[in-house]
PDB file of C-alpha atoms and ligand atoms in Angstrom:
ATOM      1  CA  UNK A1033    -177.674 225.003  24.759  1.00 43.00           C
ATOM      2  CA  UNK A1034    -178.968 227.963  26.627  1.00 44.00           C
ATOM      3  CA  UNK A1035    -175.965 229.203  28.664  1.00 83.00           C
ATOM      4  CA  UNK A1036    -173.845 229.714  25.590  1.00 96.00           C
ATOM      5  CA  UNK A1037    -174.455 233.133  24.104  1.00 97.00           C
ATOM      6  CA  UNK A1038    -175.816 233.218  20.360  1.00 98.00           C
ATOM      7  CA  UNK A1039    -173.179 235.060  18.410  1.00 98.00           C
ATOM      8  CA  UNK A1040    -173.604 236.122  14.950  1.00 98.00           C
ATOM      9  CA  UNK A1041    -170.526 237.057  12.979  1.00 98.00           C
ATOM     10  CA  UNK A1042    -169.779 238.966  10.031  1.00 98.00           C
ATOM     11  CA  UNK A1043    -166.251 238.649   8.327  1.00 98.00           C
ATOM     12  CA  UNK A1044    -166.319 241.328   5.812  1.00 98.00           C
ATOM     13  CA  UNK A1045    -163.011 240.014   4.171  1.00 98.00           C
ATOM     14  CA  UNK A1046    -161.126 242.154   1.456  1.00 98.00           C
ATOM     15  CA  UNK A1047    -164.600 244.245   1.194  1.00 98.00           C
ATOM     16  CA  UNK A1048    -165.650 247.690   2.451  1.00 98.00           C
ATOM     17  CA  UNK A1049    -164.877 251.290   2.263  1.00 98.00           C
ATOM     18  CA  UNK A1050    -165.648 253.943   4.987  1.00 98.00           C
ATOM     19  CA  UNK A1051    -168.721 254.621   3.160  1.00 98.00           C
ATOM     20  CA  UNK A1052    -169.832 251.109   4.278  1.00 98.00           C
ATOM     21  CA  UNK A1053    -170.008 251.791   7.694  1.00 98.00           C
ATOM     22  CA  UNK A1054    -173.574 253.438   6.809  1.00 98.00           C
ATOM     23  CA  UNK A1055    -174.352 249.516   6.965  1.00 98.00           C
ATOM     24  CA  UNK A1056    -173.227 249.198  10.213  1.00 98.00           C
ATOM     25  CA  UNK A1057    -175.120 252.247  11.790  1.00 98.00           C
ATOM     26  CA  UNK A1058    -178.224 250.606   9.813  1.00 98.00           C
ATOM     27  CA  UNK A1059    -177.724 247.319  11.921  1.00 98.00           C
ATOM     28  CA  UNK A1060    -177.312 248.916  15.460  1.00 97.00           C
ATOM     29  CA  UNK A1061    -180.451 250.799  15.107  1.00 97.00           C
ATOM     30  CA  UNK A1062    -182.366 247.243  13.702  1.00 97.00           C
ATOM     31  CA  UNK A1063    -180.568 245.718  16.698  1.00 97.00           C
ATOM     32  CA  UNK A1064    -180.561 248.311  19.317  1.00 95.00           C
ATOM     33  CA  UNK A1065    -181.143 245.439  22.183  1.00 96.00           C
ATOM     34  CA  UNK A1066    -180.002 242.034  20.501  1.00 97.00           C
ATOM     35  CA  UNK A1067    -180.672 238.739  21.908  1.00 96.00           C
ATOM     36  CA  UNK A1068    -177.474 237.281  20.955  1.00 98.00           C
ATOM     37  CA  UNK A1069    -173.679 238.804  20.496  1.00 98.00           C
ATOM     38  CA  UNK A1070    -173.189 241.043  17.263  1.00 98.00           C
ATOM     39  CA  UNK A1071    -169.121 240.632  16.029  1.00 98.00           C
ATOM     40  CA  UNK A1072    -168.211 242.341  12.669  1.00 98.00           C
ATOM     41  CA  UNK A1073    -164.144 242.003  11.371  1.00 99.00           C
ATOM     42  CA  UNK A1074    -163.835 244.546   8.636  1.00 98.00           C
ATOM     43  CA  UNK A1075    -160.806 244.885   6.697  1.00 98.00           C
ATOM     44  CA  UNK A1076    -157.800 246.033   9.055  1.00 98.00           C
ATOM     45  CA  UNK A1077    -158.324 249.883   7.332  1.00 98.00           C
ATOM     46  CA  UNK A1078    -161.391 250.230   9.198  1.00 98.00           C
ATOM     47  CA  UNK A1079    -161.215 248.651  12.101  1.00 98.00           C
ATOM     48  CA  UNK A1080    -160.459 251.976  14.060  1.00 98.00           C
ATOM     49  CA  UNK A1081    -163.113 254.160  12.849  1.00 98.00           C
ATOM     50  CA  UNK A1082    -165.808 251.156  13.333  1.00 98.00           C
ATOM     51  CA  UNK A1083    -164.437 250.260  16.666  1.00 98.00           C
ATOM     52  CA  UNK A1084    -165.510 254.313  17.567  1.00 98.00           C
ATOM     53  CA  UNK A1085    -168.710 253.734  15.458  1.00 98.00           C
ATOM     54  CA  UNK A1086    -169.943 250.848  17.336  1.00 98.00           C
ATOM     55  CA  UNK A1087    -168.327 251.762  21.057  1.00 95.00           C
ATOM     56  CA  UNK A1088    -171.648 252.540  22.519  1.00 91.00           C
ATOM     57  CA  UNK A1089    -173.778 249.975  19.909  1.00 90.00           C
ATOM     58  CA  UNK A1090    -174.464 246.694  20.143  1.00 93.00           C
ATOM     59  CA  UNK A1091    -171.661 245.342  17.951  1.00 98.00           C
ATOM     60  CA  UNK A1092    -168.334 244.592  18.564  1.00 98.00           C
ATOM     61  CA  UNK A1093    -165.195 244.242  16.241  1.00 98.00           C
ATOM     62  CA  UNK A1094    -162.840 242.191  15.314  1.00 98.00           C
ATOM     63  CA  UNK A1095    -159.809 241.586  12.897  1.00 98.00           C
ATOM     64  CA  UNK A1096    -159.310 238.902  10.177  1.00 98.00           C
ATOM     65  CA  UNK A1097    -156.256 237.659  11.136  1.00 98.00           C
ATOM     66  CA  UNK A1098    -152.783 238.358  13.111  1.00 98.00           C
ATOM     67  CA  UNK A1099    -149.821 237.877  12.954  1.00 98.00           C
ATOM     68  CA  UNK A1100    -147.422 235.359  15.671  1.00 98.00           C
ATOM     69  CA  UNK A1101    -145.103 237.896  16.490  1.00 98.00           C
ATOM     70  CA  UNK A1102    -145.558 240.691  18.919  1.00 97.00           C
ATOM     71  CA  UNK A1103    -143.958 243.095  16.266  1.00 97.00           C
ATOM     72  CA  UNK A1104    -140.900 243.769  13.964  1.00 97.00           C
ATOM     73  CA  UNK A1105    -139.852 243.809  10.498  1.00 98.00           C
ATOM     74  CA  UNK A1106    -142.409 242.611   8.635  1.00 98.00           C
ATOM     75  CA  UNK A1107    -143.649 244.736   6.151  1.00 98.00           C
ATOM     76  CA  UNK A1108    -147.403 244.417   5.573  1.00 97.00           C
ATOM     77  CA  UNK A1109    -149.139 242.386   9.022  1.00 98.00           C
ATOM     78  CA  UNK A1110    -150.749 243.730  11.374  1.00 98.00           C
ATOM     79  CA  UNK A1111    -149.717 242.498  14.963  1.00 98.00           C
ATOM     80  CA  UNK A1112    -152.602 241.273  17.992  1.00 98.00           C
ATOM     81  CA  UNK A1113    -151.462 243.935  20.109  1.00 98.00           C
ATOM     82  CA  UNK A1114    -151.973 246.748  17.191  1.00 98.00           C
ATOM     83  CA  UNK A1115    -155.628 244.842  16.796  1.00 98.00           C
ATOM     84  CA  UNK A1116    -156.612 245.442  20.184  1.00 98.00           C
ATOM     85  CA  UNK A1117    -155.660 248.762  20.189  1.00 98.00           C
ATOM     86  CA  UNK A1118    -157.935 249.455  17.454  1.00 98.00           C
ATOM     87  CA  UNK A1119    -160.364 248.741  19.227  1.00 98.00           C
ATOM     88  CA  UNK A1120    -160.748 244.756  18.372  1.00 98.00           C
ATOM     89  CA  UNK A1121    -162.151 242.378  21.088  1.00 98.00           C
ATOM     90  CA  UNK A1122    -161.772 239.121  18.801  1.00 98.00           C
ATOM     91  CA  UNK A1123    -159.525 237.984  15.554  1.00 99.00           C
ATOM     92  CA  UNK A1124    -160.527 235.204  13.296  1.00 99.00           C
ATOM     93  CA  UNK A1125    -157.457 233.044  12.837  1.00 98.00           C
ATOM     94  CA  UNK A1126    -156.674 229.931   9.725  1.00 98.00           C
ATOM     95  CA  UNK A1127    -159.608 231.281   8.022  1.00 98.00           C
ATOM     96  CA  UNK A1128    -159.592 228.441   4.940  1.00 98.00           C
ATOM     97  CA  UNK A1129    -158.858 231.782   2.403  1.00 98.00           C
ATOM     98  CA  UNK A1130    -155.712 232.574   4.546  1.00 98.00           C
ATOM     99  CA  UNK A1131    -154.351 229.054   4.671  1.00 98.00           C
ATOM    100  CA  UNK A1132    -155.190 228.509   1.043  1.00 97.00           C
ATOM    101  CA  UNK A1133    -153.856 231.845  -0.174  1.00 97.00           C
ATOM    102  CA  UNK A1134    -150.835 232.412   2.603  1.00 97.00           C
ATOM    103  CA  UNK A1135    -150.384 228.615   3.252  1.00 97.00           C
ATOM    104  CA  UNK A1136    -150.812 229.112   7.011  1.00 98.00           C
ATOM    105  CA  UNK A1137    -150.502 225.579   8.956  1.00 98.00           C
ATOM    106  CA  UNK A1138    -152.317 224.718  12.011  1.00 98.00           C
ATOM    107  CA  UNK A1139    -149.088 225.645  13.665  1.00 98.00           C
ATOM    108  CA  UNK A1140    -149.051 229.076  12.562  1.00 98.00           C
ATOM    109  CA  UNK A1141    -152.556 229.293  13.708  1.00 98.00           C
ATOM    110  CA  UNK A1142    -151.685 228.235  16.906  1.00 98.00           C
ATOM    111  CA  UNK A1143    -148.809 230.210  17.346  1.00 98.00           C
ATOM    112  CA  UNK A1144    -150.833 233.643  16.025  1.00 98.00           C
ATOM    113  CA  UNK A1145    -153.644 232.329  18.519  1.00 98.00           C
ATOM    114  CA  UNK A1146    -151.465 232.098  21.292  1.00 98.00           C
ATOM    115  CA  UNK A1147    -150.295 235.636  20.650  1.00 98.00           C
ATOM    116  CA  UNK A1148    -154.053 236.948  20.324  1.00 98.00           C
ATOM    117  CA  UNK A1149    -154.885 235.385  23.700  1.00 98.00           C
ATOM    118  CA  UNK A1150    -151.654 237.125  25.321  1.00 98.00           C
ATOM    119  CA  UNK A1151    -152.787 240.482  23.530  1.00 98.00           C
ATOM    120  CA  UNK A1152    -156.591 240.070  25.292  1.00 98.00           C
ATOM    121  CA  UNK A1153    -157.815 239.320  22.170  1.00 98.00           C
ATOM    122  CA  UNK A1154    -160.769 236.239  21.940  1.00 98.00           C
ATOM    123  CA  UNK A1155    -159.774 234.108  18.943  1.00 98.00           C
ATOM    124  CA  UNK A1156    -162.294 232.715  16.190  1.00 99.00           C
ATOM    125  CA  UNK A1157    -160.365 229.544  15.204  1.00 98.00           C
ATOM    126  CA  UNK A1158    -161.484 228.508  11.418  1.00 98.00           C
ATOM    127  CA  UNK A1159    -161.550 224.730  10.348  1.00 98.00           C
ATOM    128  CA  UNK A1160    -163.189 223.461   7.361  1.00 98.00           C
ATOM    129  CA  UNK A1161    -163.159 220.288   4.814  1.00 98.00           C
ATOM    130  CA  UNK A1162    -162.567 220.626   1.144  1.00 98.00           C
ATOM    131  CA  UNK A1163    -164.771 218.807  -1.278  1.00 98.00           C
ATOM    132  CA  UNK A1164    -162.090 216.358  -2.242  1.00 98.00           C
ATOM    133  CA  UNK A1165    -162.057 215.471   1.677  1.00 98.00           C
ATOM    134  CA  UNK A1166    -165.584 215.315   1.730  1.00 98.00           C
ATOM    135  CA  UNK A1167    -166.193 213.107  -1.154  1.00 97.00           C
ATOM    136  CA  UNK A1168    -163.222 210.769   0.348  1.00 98.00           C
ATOM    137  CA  UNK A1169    -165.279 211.052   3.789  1.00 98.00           C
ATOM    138  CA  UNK A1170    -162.416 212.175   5.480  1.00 98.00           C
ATOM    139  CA  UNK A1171    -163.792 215.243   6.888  1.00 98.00           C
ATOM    140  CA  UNK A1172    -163.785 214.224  10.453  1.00 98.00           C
ATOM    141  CA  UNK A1173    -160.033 213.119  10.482  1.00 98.00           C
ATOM    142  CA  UNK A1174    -159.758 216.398   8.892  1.00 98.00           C
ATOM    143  CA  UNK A1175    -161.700 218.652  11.358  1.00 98.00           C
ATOM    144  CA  UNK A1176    -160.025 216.202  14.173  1.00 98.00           C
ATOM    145  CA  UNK A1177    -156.438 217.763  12.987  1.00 98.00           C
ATOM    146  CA  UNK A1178    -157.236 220.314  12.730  1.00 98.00           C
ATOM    147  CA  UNK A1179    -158.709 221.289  16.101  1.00 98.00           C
ATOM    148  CA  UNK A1180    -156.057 219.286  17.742  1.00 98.00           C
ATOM    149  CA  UNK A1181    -153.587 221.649  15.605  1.00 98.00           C
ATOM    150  CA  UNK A1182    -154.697 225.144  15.630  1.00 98.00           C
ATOM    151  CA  UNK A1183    -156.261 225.445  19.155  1.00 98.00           C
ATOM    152  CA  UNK A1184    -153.503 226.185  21.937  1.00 98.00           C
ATOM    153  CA  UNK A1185    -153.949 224.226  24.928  1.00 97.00           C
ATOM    154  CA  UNK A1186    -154.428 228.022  26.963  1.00 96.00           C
ATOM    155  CA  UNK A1187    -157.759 228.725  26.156  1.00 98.00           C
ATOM    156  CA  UNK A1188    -160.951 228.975  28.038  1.00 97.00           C
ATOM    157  CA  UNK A1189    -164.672 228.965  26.851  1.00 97.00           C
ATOM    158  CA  UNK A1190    -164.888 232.353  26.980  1.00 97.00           C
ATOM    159  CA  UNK A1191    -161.783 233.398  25.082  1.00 98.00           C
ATOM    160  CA  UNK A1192    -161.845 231.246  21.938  1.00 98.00           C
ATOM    161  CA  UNK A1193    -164.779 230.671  19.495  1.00 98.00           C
ATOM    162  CA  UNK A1194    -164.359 227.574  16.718  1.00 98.00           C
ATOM    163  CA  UNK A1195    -165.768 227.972  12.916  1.00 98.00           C
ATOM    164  CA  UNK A1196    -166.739 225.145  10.919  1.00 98.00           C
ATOM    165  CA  UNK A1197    -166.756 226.588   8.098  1.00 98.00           C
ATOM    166  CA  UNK A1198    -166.718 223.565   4.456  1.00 98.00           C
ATOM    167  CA  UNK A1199    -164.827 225.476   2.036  1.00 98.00           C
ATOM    168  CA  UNK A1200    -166.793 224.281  -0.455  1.00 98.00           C
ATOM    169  CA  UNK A1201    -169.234 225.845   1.123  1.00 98.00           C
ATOM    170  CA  UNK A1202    -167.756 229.488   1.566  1.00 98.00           C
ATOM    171  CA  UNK A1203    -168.842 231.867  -1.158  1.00 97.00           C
ATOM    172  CA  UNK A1204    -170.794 229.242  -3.768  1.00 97.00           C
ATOM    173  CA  UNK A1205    -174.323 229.217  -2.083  1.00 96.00           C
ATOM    174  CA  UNK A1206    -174.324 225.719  -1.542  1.00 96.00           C
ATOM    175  CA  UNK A1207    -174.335 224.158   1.891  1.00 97.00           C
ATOM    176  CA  UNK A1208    -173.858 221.165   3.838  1.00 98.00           C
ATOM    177  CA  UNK A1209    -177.031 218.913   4.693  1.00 98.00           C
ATOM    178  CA  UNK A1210    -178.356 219.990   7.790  1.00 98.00           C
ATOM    179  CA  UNK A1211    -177.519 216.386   8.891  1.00 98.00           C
ATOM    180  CA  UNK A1212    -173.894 216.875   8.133  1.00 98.00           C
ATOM    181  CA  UNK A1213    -173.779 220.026   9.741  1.00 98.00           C
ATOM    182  CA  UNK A1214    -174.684 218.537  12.967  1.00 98.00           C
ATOM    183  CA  UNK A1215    -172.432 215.484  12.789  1.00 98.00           C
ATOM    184  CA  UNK A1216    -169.474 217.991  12.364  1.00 98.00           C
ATOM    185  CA  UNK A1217    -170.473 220.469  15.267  1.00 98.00           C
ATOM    186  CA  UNK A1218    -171.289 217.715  17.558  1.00 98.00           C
ATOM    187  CA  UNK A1219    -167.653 215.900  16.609  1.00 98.00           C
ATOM    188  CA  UNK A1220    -166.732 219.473  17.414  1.00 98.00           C
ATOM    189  CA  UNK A1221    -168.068 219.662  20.526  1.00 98.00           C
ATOM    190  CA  UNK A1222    -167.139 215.644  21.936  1.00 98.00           C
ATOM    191  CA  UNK A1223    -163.417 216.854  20.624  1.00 98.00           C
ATOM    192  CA  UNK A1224    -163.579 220.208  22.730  1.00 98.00           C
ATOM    193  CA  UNK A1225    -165.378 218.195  25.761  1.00 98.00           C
ATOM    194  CA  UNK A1226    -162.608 215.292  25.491  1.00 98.00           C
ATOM    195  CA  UNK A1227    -159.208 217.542  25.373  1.00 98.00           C
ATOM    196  CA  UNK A1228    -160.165 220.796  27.418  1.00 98.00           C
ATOM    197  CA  UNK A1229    -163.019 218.647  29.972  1.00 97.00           C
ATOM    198  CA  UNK A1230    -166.997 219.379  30.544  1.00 96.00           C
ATOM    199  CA  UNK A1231    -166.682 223.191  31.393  1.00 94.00           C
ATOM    200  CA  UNK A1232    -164.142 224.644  28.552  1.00 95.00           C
ATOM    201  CA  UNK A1233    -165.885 221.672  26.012  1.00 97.00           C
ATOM    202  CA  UNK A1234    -169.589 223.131  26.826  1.00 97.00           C
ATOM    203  CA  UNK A1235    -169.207 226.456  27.169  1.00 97.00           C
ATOM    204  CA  UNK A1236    -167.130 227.190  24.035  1.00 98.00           C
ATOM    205  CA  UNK A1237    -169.149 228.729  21.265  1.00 98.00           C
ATOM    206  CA  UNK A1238    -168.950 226.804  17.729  1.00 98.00           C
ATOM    207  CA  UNK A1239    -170.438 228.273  14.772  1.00 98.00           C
ATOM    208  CA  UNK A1240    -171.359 227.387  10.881  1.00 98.00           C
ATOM    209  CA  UNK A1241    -170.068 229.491   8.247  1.00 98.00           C
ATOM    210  CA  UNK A1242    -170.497 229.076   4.504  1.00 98.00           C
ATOM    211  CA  UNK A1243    -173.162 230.480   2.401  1.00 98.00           C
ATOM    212  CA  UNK A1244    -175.439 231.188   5.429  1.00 98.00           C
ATOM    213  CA  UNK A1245    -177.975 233.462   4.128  1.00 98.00           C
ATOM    214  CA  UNK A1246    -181.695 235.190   5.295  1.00 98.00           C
ATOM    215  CA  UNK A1247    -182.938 231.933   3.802  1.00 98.00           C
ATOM    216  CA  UNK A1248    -181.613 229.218   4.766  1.00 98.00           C
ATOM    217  CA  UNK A1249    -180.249 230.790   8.320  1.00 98.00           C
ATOM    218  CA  UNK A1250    -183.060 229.582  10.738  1.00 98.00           C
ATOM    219  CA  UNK A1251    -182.830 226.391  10.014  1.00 98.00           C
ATOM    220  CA  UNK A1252    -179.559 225.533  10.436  1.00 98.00           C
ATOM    221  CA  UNK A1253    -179.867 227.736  14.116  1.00 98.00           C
ATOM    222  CA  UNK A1254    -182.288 225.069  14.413  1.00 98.00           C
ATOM    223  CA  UNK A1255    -179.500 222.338  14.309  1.00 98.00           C
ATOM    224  CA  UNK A1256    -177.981 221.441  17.705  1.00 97.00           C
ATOM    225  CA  UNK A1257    -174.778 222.445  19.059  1.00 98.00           C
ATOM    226  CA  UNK A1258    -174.484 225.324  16.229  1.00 98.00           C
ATOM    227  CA  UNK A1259    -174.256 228.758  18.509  1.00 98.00           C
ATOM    228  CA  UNK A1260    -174.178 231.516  15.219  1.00 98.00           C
ATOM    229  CA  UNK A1261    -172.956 231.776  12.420  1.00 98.00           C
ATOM    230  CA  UNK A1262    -169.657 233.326  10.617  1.00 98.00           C
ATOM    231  CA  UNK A1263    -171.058 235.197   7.763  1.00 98.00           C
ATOM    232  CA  UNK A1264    -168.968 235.992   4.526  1.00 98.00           C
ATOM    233  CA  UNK A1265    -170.930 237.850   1.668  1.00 98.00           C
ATOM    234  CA  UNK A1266    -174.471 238.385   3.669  1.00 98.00           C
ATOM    235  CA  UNK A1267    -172.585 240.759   6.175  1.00 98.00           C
ATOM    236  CA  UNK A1268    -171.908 243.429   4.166  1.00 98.00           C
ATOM    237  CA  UNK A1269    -175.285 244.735   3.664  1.00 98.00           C
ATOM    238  CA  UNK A1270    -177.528 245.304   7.064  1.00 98.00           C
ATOM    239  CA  UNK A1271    -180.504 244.129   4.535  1.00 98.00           C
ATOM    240  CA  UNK A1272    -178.955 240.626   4.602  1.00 98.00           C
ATOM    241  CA  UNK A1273    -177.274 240.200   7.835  1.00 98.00           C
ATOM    242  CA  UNK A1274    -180.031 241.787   9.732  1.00 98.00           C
ATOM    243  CA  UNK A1275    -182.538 238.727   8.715  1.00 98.00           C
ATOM    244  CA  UNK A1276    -179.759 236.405   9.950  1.00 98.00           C
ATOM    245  CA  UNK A1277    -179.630 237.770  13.385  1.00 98.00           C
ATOM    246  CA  UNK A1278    -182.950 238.133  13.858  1.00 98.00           C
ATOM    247  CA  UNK A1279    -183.092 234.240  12.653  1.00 98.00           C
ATOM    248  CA  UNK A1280    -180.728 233.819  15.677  1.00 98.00           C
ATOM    249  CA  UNK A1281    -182.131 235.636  17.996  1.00 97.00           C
ATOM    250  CA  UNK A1282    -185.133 233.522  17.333  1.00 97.00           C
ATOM    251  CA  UNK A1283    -183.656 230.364  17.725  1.00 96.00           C
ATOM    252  CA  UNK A1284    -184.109 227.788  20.823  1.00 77.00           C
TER     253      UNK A1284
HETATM  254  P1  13P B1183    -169.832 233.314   2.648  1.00 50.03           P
HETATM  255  O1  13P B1183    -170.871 233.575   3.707  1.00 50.03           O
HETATM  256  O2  13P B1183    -169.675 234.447   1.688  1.00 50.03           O
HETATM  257  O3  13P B1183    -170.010 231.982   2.009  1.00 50.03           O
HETATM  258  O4  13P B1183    -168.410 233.258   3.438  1.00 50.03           O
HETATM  259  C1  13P B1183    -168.300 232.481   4.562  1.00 50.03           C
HETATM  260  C2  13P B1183    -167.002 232.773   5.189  1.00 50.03           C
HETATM  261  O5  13P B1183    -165.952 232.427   4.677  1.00 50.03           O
HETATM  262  C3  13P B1183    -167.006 233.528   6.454  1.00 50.03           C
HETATM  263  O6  13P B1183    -165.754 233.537   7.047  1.00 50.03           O
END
């Protein structure tokens, strides 16, 4: 759909040094003009110094995840507000890693999206099927709870981004027929439509994430109702992740 903006995103996970933002300079002069929106979300160390990097560039920045709370004793997170003023315009939130490896609930997503909307923050809101759910067919019940779950009723289609993103799909360089990628992302986008109504539901960017690579990138652009893509692995070189943007920008 046209009137959505393309948006290819890079989540650079527990990965990257300051050295690393040499990939970063490397993209915005490949991309000084892109035809579609440019997010990374380095780890929270470099957010700051990127955020400078990139303030005059054609990316933006985001985090990898928040916490609920505004602030306080809790050794270790990183609030919204703290984020932002790093420079962060978006925060992925229930990435599958961080609800597999910190057991975060759809409520807690929720909750820490709620807080990231309050702190001006646009929220990329992660959902995803294991194999086991897969091979049960129960991914759409999943993705269905999912959504329902982790999305707060507040949002708009500007301010909040969804992710399908399989996890086993996320780091093993296989992927999801493109025929199963579209059933999920147009379940996606009926679920969006039928809760939030025509103009959040349609304008509400939702993109694939899991193994996306230069190869395989323009076709599954090519599959309706996906908008980007939320890179792992491919983003941390400009080699790889330039290919995939230029795949986007290419794309209906
Ligand atoms: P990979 O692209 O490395 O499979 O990771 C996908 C992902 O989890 C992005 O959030």
């Amino acid at each position: 759909m046209s009137h959505r903006r393309k948006l290819a995103a890079g989540n650079w996970k527990m990965n990257g040094l300051w050295a690393d933002l040499a990939e970063v300079t490397k993209l915005m002069e490949r991309h000084p003009d892109p035809g579609c929106e440019i997010l990374i979300c380095p780890p929270a160390t470099l957010l700051s110094r990127m955020s400078d990097l990139t303030v005059d560039g054609a990316v933006v920045t985001g985090g990898q995840d928040c916490h609920a709370k505004l602030s306080g004793a809790h050794t270790g997170d990183i609030s919204a507000p703290m984020l932002a003023d790093a420079g962060a315009e978006h925060v992925i939130l229930g990435h599958s890693e961080r609800r597999a490896d910190h057991g975060e609930t759809d409520e807690d997503v929720r909750a820490k999206a709620l807080t990231a909307l309050d702190a001006g923050l646009k929220v990329v809101i992660c959902v995803g099927e294991t194999l086991v759910e897969r091979e049960a067919q129960n991914t759409l019940e999943i993705i269905g709870g999912q959504l329902a779950g982790s999305i707060p009723d507040s949002v708009t289609g500007e301010n909040m981004v969804v992710a399908y993103e399989p996890v086993w799909a996320i780091g093993t360089g296989k992927i999801p027929t493109l025929g199963q990628i579209g059933e999920v992302h147009d379940f996606i986008r009926a679920r969006l439509e039928k809760r939030f109504g025509a103009g959040v539901g349609r304008s509400a960017r939702i993109l694939y994430g899991g193994s996306v690579k230069p190869g395989n990138a323009a076709e599954i652009f090519a599959v309706p109702n996906v908008d980007g893509a939320l890179v792992g692995g491919a983003s941390l070189k400009a080699d790889d992740f330039s290919p995939i943007i230029t795949a986007l920008e290419n794309s209906r």
